[in-house]
PDB file of C-alpha atoms in Angstrom:
ATOM      1  CA  MET A  62       7.687  72.451  46.126  1.00 50.00           C
ATOM      2  CA  ILE A  63       9.962  73.909  43.440  1.00 59.00           C
ATOM      3  CA  SER A  64       7.795  76.987  43.223  1.00 66.00           C
ATOM      4  CA  SER A  65       8.278  77.582  46.877  1.00 56.00           C
ATOM      5  CA  ILE A  66      12.158  77.304  46.441  1.00 59.00           C
ATOM      6  CA  PHE A  67      12.051  79.820  43.529  1.00 66.00           C
ATOM      7  CA  ASN A  68       9.770  82.214  45.643  1.00 64.00           C
ATOM      8  CA  TYR A  69      12.427  81.965  48.557  1.00 66.00           C
ATOM      9  CA  LEU A  70      15.286  82.662  46.214  1.00 70.00           C
ATOM     10  CA  LYS A  71      13.324  85.590  44.628  1.00 72.00           C
ATOM     11  CA  LYS A  72      12.630  86.950  48.099  1.00 71.00           C
ATOM     12  CA  SER A  73      16.255  86.518  49.204  1.00 73.00           C
ATOM     13  CA  LEU A  74      17.554  88.460  46.240  1.00 75.00           C
ATOM     14  CA  ASN A  75      15.399  91.398  47.001  1.00 76.00           C
ATOM     15  CA  VAL A  76      17.943  93.818  48.724  1.00 75.00           C
ATOM     16  CA  LYS A  77      15.341  96.290  49.699  1.00 76.00           C
ATOM     17  CA  LEU A  78      14.072  94.118  52.526  1.00 80.00           C
ATOM     18  CA  ARG A  79      15.641  93.468  55.808  1.00 85.00           C
ATOM     19  CA  ALA A  80      16.877  90.120  57.199  1.00 84.00           C
ATOM     20  CA  THR A  81      16.897  88.961  60.841  1.00 85.00           C
ATOM     21  CA  ARG A  82      19.784  87.108  62.518  1.00 86.00           C
ATOM     22  CA  ARG A  83      17.916  83.997  62.217  1.00 85.00           C
ATOM     23  CA  ASP A  84      17.497  84.350  58.424  1.00 83.00           C
ATOM     24  CA  TYR A  85      21.115  85.038  58.095  1.00 87.00           C
ATOM     25  CA  TRP A  86      22.604  82.368  60.386  1.00 87.00           C
ATOM     26  CA  SER A  87      20.126  79.624  59.239  1.00 85.00           C
ATOM     27  CA  PHE A  88      21.365  80.144  55.655  1.00 85.00           C
ATOM     28  CA  GLN A  89      25.112  80.131  56.757  1.00 88.00           C
ATOM     29  CA  ALA A  90      24.493  76.963  58.971  1.00 88.00           C
ATOM     30  CA  ILE A  91      23.390  75.067  55.878  1.00 86.00           C
ATOM     31  CA  ASN A  92      25.573  76.746  53.243  1.00 86.00           C
ATOM     32  CA  ILE A  93      28.960  76.641  55.025  1.00 88.00           C
ATOM     33  CA  PRO A  94      29.042  72.804  55.904  1.00 90.00           C
ATOM     34  CA  LEU A  95      27.510  72.035  52.437  1.00 87.00           C
ATOM     35  CA  ILE A  96      30.342  73.873  50.749  1.00 86.00           C
ATOM     36  CA  LEU A  97      32.940  72.323  52.864  1.00 87.00           C
ATOM     37  CA  PHE A  98      31.523  68.812  52.254  1.00 85.00           C
ATOM     38  CA  CYS A  99      31.467  69.394  48.514  1.00 81.00           C
ATOM     39  CA  MET A 100      35.038  70.781  48.506  1.00 79.00           C
ATOM     40  CA  TYR A 101      36.161  67.573  50.254  1.00 82.00           C
ATOM     41  CA  PHE A 102      34.805  65.533  47.375  1.00 75.00           C
ATOM     42  CA  PHE A 103      36.140  68.025  44.867  1.00 73.00           C
ATOM     43  CA  ARG A 104      39.624  67.418  46.397  1.00 75.00           C
ATOM     44  CA  TYR A 105      39.353  63.701  45.943  1.00 72.00           C
ATOM     45  CA  SER A 106      37.562  63.874  42.572  1.00 66.00           C
ATOM     46  CA  TYR A 107      40.793  63.600  40.699  1.00 66.00           C
ATOM     47  CA  ASN A 108      41.360  60.223  42.309  1.00 68.00           C
ATOM     48  CA  PHE A 109      38.627  58.936  40.110  1.00 65.00           C
ATOM     49  CA  PRO A 110      39.915  59.729  36.482  1.00 65.00           C
ATOM     50  CA  HIS A 111      37.745  56.926  35.083  1.00 69.00           C
ATOM     51  CA  ASN A 112      34.518  58.123  36.825  1.00 69.00           C
ATOM     52  CA  TYR A 113      32.913  60.667  34.439  1.00 69.00           C
ATOM     53  CA  PHE A 114      30.773  62.295  37.034  1.00 69.00           C
ATOM     54  CA  PHE A 115      33.386  63.006  39.622  1.00 68.00           C
ATOM     55  CA  PHE A 116      36.019  64.030  37.126  1.00 69.00           C
ATOM     56  CA  TYR A 117      33.984  66.182  34.711  1.00 73.00           C
ATOM     57  CA  ILE A 118      30.679  67.013  36.073  1.00 77.00           C
ATOM     58  CA  PHE A 119      30.989  67.356  39.798  1.00 76.00           C
ATOM     59  CA  PRO A 120      33.685  70.164  39.761  1.00 77.00           C
ATOM     60  CA  HIS A 121      31.499  72.314  37.389  1.00 82.00           C
ATOM     61  CA  LEU A 122      28.437  71.801  39.570  1.00 83.00           C
ATOM     62  CA  LEU A 123      30.361  72.865  42.601  1.00 83.00           C
ATOM     63  CA  ILE A 124      31.606  75.999  40.930  1.00 86.00           C
ATOM     64  CA  VAL A 125      28.011  76.795  39.870  1.00 89.00           C
ATOM     65  CA  TYR A 126      26.789  76.233  43.462  1.00 87.00           C
ATOM     66  CA  ILE A 127      29.602  78.350  44.989  1.00 87.00           C
ATOM     67  CA  LEU A 128      28.822  81.204  42.719  1.00 91.00           C
ATOM     68  CA  ILE A 129      25.038  81.055  43.421  1.00 89.00           C
ATOM     69  CA  SER A 130      25.628  80.710  47.226  1.00 88.00           C
ATOM     70  CA  SER A 131      28.073  83.587  47.146  1.00 89.00           C
ATOM     71  CA  ILE A 132      25.495  85.931  45.539  1.00 89.00           C
ATOM     72  CA  LEU A 133      22.969  84.839  48.032  1.00 88.00           C
ATOM     73  CA  SER A 134      25.398  85.244  50.953  1.00 89.00           C
ATOM     74  CA  LEU A 135      26.375  88.751  49.887  1.00 90.00           C
ATOM     75  CA  THR A 136      22.664  89.668  49.451  1.00 90.00           C
ATOM     76  CA  LEU A 137      21.806  88.351  52.909  1.00 89.00           C
ATOM     77  CA  THR A 138      24.653  90.297  54.342  1.00 91.00           C
ATOM     78  CA  ALA A 139      23.505  93.437  52.794  1.00 91.00           C
ATOM     79  CA  LYS A 140      20.043  92.812  54.175  1.00 89.00           C
ATOM     80  CA  ARG A 141      21.297  92.018  57.523  1.00 90.00           C
ATOM     81  CA  LEU A 142      23.354  95.262  57.672  1.00 90.00           C
ATOM     82  CA  GLN A 143      20.158  97.157  56.692  1.00 90.00           C
ATOM     83  CA  ASP A 144      18.485  95.487  59.658  1.00 89.00           C
ATOM     84  CA  ILE A 145      20.925  96.980  62.143  1.00 90.00           C
ATOM     85  CA  GLY A 146      20.678 100.308  60.448  1.00 86.00           C
ATOM     86  CA  HIS A 147      23.729 100.396  58.087  1.00 89.00           C
ATOM     87  CA  SER A 148      23.891 100.704  54.373  1.00 88.00           C
ATOM     88  CA  GLY A 149      23.987  97.424  52.334  1.00 86.00           C
ATOM     89  CA  TRP A 150      26.967  98.888  50.311  1.00 90.00           C
ATOM     90  CA  LEU A 151      29.021  98.253  53.465  1.00 88.00           C
ATOM     91  CA  THR A 152      28.961  94.591  52.355  1.00 90.00           C
ATOM     92  CA  LEU A 153      31.757  95.518  49.933  1.00 90.00           C
ATOM     93  CA  ALA A 154      34.027  96.034  53.048  1.00 89.00           C
ATOM     94  CA  GLN A 155      34.086  92.251  53.361  1.00 89.00           C
ATOM     95  CA  PHE A 156      36.776  92.282  50.641  1.00 91.00           C
ATOM     96  CA  ILE A 157      38.948  94.615  52.708  1.00 91.00           C
ATOM     97  CA  PRO A 158      41.272  92.841  55.211  1.00 90.00           C
ATOM     98  CA  TYR A 159      40.414  93.439  58.822  1.00 91.00           C
ATOM     99  CA  PHE A 160      37.070  95.075  57.990  1.00 90.00           C
ATOM    100  CA  ASN A 161      35.529  91.725  57.158  1.00 88.00           C
ATOM    101  CA  ILE A 162      36.048  90.926  60.802  1.00 91.00           C
ATOM    102  CA  ILE A 163      33.899  93.978  61.780  1.00 90.00           C
ATOM    103  CA  ILE A 164      31.327  93.001  59.273  1.00 89.00           C
ATOM    104  CA  PHE A 165      31.292  89.434  60.612  1.00 89.00           C
ATOM    105  CA  LEU A 166      30.859  90.698  64.178  1.00 91.00           C
ATOM    106  CA  ALA A 167      28.108  92.973  63.079  1.00 89.00           C
ATOM    107  CA  MET A 168      26.027  90.075  62.032  1.00 89.00           C
ATOM    108  CA  PHE A 169      25.557  89.101  65.754  1.00 91.00           C
ATOM    109  CA  PHE A 170      24.031  92.458  66.559  1.00 90.00           C
ATOM    110  CA  LYS A 171      20.302  92.698  67.214  1.00 87.00           C
ATOM    111  CA  GLY A 172      18.432  94.621  64.435  1.00 84.00           C
ATOM    112  CA  ASP A 173      16.548  97.828  64.868  1.00 83.00           C
ATOM    113  CA  VAL A 174      13.195  97.489  66.554  1.00 85.00           C
ATOM    114  CA  GLY A 175      10.350  98.706  64.385  1.00 83.00           C
ATOM    115  CA  ASP A 176      10.817 100.410  61.015  1.00 85.00           C
ATOM    116  CA  ASN A 177      13.974 102.082  60.033  1.00 86.00           C
ATOM    117  CA  LYS A 178      15.113 103.885  56.854  1.00 85.00           C
ATOM    118  CA  PHE A 179      15.622 100.514  55.003  1.00 83.00           C
ATOM    119  CA  GLY A 180      12.166  99.133  55.504  1.00 81.00           C
ATOM    120  CA  HIS A 181       9.745  97.282  57.761  1.00 80.00           C
ATOM    121  CA  ASP A 182      10.821  95.247  60.619  1.00 82.00           C
ATOM    122  CA  PRO A 183      10.815  91.552  59.497  1.00 79.00           C
ATOM    123  CA  ARG A 184      10.170  90.342  63.083  1.00 78.00           C
ATOM    124  CA  LEU A 185       6.803  92.235  63.325  1.00 78.00           C
ATOM    125  CA  LYS A 186       3.683  90.730  61.827  1.00 68.00           C
ATOM    126  CA  ASP A 187       1.526  92.852  59.651  1.00 56.00           C
TER     127      ASP A 187
END
């Protein structure tokens, strides 16, 4: 089971592949609520100063998780942009105000059918 998780992480970090809408939104559907849930506990972790886990360990674990999930999210965004025929470097536009809205809306577009200059269509079986 752990090897399958590492295989998925290795596959998701490969920017040369394309990602479907389903890949992108299934990751976001799990990731965003999990981060919000953890941040809720992070907010209240200072109410437990005598609890070693909530006060010392949990905030550090949360920061590590947010960093890892941010890298995965940026990678999936680049792969998703490649699926609709745009360069993955356009992912950096998320950090510019108002361009991030355009990038967010682009995640809803259907990908190119068949191969494009960024690789094989992930929806087609070999």
